[in-house]
mmCIF file of C-alpha atoms in Angstrom:
data_model
loop_
_atom_site.group_PDB
_atom_site.id
_atom_site.type_symbol
_atom_site.label_atom_id
_atom_site.label_comp_id
_atom_site.label_asym_id
_atom_site.label_seq_id
_atom_site.Cartn_x
_atom_site.Cartn_y
_atom_site.Cartn_z
ATOM 1 C CA UNK A 1 -0.194 0.371 0.002
ATOM 2 C CA UNK A 2 0.818 3.919 -0.578
ATOM 3 C CA UNK A 3 0.670 4.574 2.713
ATOM 4 C CA UNK A 4 3.555 1.604 4.300
ATOM 5 C CA UNK A 5 5.716 3.872 1.765
ATOM 6 C CA UNK A 6 5.247 7.671 2.766
ATOM 7 C CA UNK A 7 4.763 7.311 6.765
ATOM 8 C CA UNK A 8 7.273 5.765 9.086
ATOM 9 C CA UNK A 9 4.767 5.260 12.000
ATOM 10 C CA UNK A 10 0.895 6.929 12.864
ATOM 11 C CA UNK A 11 3.125 10.260 13.697
ATOM 12 C CA UNK A 12 5.848 9.879 11.158
ATOM 13 C CA UNK A 13 6.662 10.992 7.214
ATOM 14 C CA UNK A 14 8.821 8.816 5.591
ATOM 15 C CA UNK A 15 11.646 10.415 3.447
ATOM 16 C CA UNK A 16 9.798 9.965 0.312
ATOM 17 C CA UNK A 17 6.811 12.455 0.719
ATOM 18 C CA UNK A 18 7.854 15.282 -0.066
ATOM 19 C CA UNK A 19 9.791 13.888 -3.456
ATOM 20 C CA UNK A 20 5.862 12.402 -4.085
ATOM 21 C CA UNK A 21 3.370 15.601 -2.475
ATOM 22 C CA UNK A 22 3.176 17.284 -6.068
ATOM 23 C CA UNK A 23 2.083 13.848 -8.203
ATOM 24 C CA UNK A 24 -0.557 13.981 -5.270
ATOM 25 C CA UNK A 25 -1.880 16.735 -6.139
ATOM 26 C CA UNK A 26 -2.388 16.174 -9.487
ATOM 27 C CA UNK A 27 -3.752 12.960 -9.010
ATOM 28 C CA UNK A 28 -5.667 14.121 -6.652
ATOM 29 C CA UNK A 29 -7.256 16.676 -9.736
ATOM 30 C CA UNK A 30 -8.893 13.747 -11.767
ATOM 31 C CA UNK A 31 -11.718 13.154 -10.899
ATOM 32 C CA UNK A 32 -12.662 9.668 -12.401
ATOM 33 C CA UNK A 33 -10.023 8.647 -10.063
ATOM 34 C CA UNK A 34 -10.916 5.330 -8.413
ATOM 35 C CA UNK A 35 -8.611 6.208 -5.276
ATOM 36 C CA UNK A 36 -9.550 9.618 -4.988
ATOM 37 C CA UNK A 37 -10.502 9.831 -1.663
ATOM 38 C CA UNK A 38 -7.522 8.206 -0.110
ATOM 39 C CA UNK A 39 -5.445 10.644 -2.006
ATOM 40 C CA UNK A 40 -7.273 13.444 -0.105
ATOM 41 C CA UNK A 41 -6.552 11.967 2.823
ATOM 42 C CA UNK A 42 -2.827 10.726 2.409
ATOM 43 C CA UNK A 43 -2.400 15.300 1.556
ATOM 44 C CA UNK A 44 -4.535 16.118 4.870
ATOM 45 C CA UNK A 45 -1.685 13.960 6.538
ATOM 46 C CA UNK A 46 0.832 15.553 4.930
ATOM 47 C CA UNK A 47 -0.235 18.574 5.417
ATOM 48 C CA UNK A 48 -0.684 17.960 9.509
ATOM 49 C CA UNK A 49 2.758 16.123 9.371
ATOM 50 C CA UNK A 50 4.880 18.685 8.354
ATOM 51 C CA UNK A 51 3.158 21.644 10.082
ATOM 52 C CA UNK A 52 6.713 22.647 12.783
ATOM 53 C CA UNK A 53 6.929 21.652 15.643
ATOM 54 C CA UNK A 54 7.436 24.061 18.689
ATOM 55 C CA UNK A 55 10.204 22.778 20.403
ATOM 56 C CA UNK A 56 9.091 24.645 23.398
ATOM 57 C CA UNK A 57 5.637 22.443 23.543
ATOM 58 C CA UNK A 58 7.653 19.168 25.576
ATOM 59 C CA UNK A 59 3.809 16.743 24.600
ATOM 60 C CA UNK A 60 4.183 17.459 20.738
ATOM 61 C CA UNK A 61 8.379 17.189 20.567
ATOM 62 C CA UNK A 62 7.820 13.393 22.315
ATOM 63 C CA UNK A 63 5.446 12.076 20.329
ATOM 64 C CA UNK A 64 6.316 13.989 16.188
ATOM 65 C CA UNK A 65 10.053 14.718 17.004
ATOM 66 C CA UNK A 66 12.302 18.171 16.794
ATOM 67 C CA UNK A 67 12.245 19.955 12.840
ATOM 68 C CA UNK A 68 16.002 18.692 13.105
ATOM 69 C CA UNK A 69 15.385 15.776 13.335
ATOM 70 C CA UNK A 70 12.918 15.414 10.265
ATOM 71 C CA UNK A 71 13.887 17.528 6.987
ATOM 72 C CA UNK A 72 11.311 15.844 5.489
ATOM 73 C CA UNK A 73 8.202 18.310 7.265
ATOM 74 C CA UNK A 74 10.272 21.517 5.137
ATOM 75 C CA UNK A 75 10.507 19.806 2.845
ATOM 76 C CA UNK A 76 7.026 19.547 2.493
ATOM 77 C CA UNK A 77 6.047 22.872 3.573
ATOM 78 C CA UNK A 78 8.688 23.491 0.747
ATOM 79 C CA UNK A 79 6.324 20.881 -1.502
ATOM 80 C CA UNK A 80 2.523 22.462 -1.121
ATOM 81 C CA UNK A 81 4.474 26.100 -1.217
ATOM 82 C CA UNK A 82 5.352 25.014 -4.668
ATOM 83 C CA UNK A 83 2.570 23.831 -5.834
ATOM 84 C CA UNK A 84 0.215 26.006 -3.884
ATOM 85 C CA UNK A 85 -1.295 26.828 -6.609
ATOM 86 C CA UNK A 86 -2.755 23.268 -7.702
ATOM 87 C CA UNK A 87 -3.927 22.964 -4.709
ATOM 88 C CA UNK A 88 -5.639 25.733 -3.858
ATOM 89 C CA UNK A 89 -7.636 24.683 -7.670
ATOM 90 C CA UNK A 90 -8.338 21.519 -6.503
ATOM 91 C CA UNK A 91 -9.942 22.730 -2.455
ATOM 92 C CA UNK A 92 -11.832 25.857 -4.997
ATOM 93 C CA UNK A 93 -13.256 23.648 -8.408
ATOM 94 C CA UNK A 94 -17.169 23.199 -7.940
ATOM 95 C CA UNK A 95 -17.367 19.297 -8.988
ATOM 96 C CA UNK A 96 -15.952 18.527 -6.032
ATOM 97 C CA UNK A 97 -18.209 15.195 -4.773
ATOM 98 C CA UNK A 98 -20.078 16.968 -1.596
ATOM 99 C CA UNK A 99 -17.860 15.126 0.760
ATOM 100 C CA UNK A 100 -15.016 15.075 -1.015
ATOM 101 C CA UNK A 101 -12.927 17.249 0.850
ATOM 102 C CA UNK A 102 -14.791 18.495 5.315
ATOM 103 C CA UNK A 103 -13.909 22.016 5.678
ATOM 104 C CA UNK A 104 -11.695 20.778 8.168
ATOM 105 C CA UNK A 105 -9.925 19.012 5.154
ATOM 106 C CA UNK A 106 -9.734 22.258 3.628
ATOM 107 C CA UNK A 107 -8.521 24.628 5.849
ATOM 108 C CA UNK A 108 -5.658 21.685 6.814
ATOM 109 C CA UNK A 109 -4.885 21.868 3.470
ATOM 110 C CA UNK A 110 -4.608 25.622 2.674
ATOM 111 C CA UNK A 111 -2.468 25.559 6.063
ATOM 112 C CA UNK A 112 0.223 23.635 4.945
ATOM 113 C CA UNK A 113 0.009 25.942 1.886
ATOM 114 C CA UNK A 114 1.055 29.028 4.573
ATOM 115 C CA UNK A 115 1.313 27.276 7.027
ATOM 116 C CA UNK A 116 2.464 29.397 10.533
ATOM 117 C CA UNK A 117 5.119 29.251 11.937
ATOM 118 C CA UNK A 118 5.605 27.988 16.091
ATOM 119 C CA UNK A 119 8.503 30.058 17.750
ATOM 120 C CA UNK A 120 11.195 27.602 18.436
#
């Protein structure tokens, strides 16, 4: 399964994820792809896990590790930023089936395009 290659664990992405993100974004835009909802889920997970970890938040550091130990987060943020127009176009597509991308998931994906920095 694709998830096994892209995820090291529930809280950690594989170093491969940043390289795959541009393809996931483009594939998710294909209307008749059978696994579209699964691809959206992967994008949302990547968006959430790519957010910077607040180094002063012991719980966050314990769960997700320090950003310095996980450069794939920054690489994913760069991939989301580089493909922001494609992701925004997907999110603004009026032809998306209802329920494919929830309101919360839209917010997560848009936040990945332009994440807020956590204090370090």
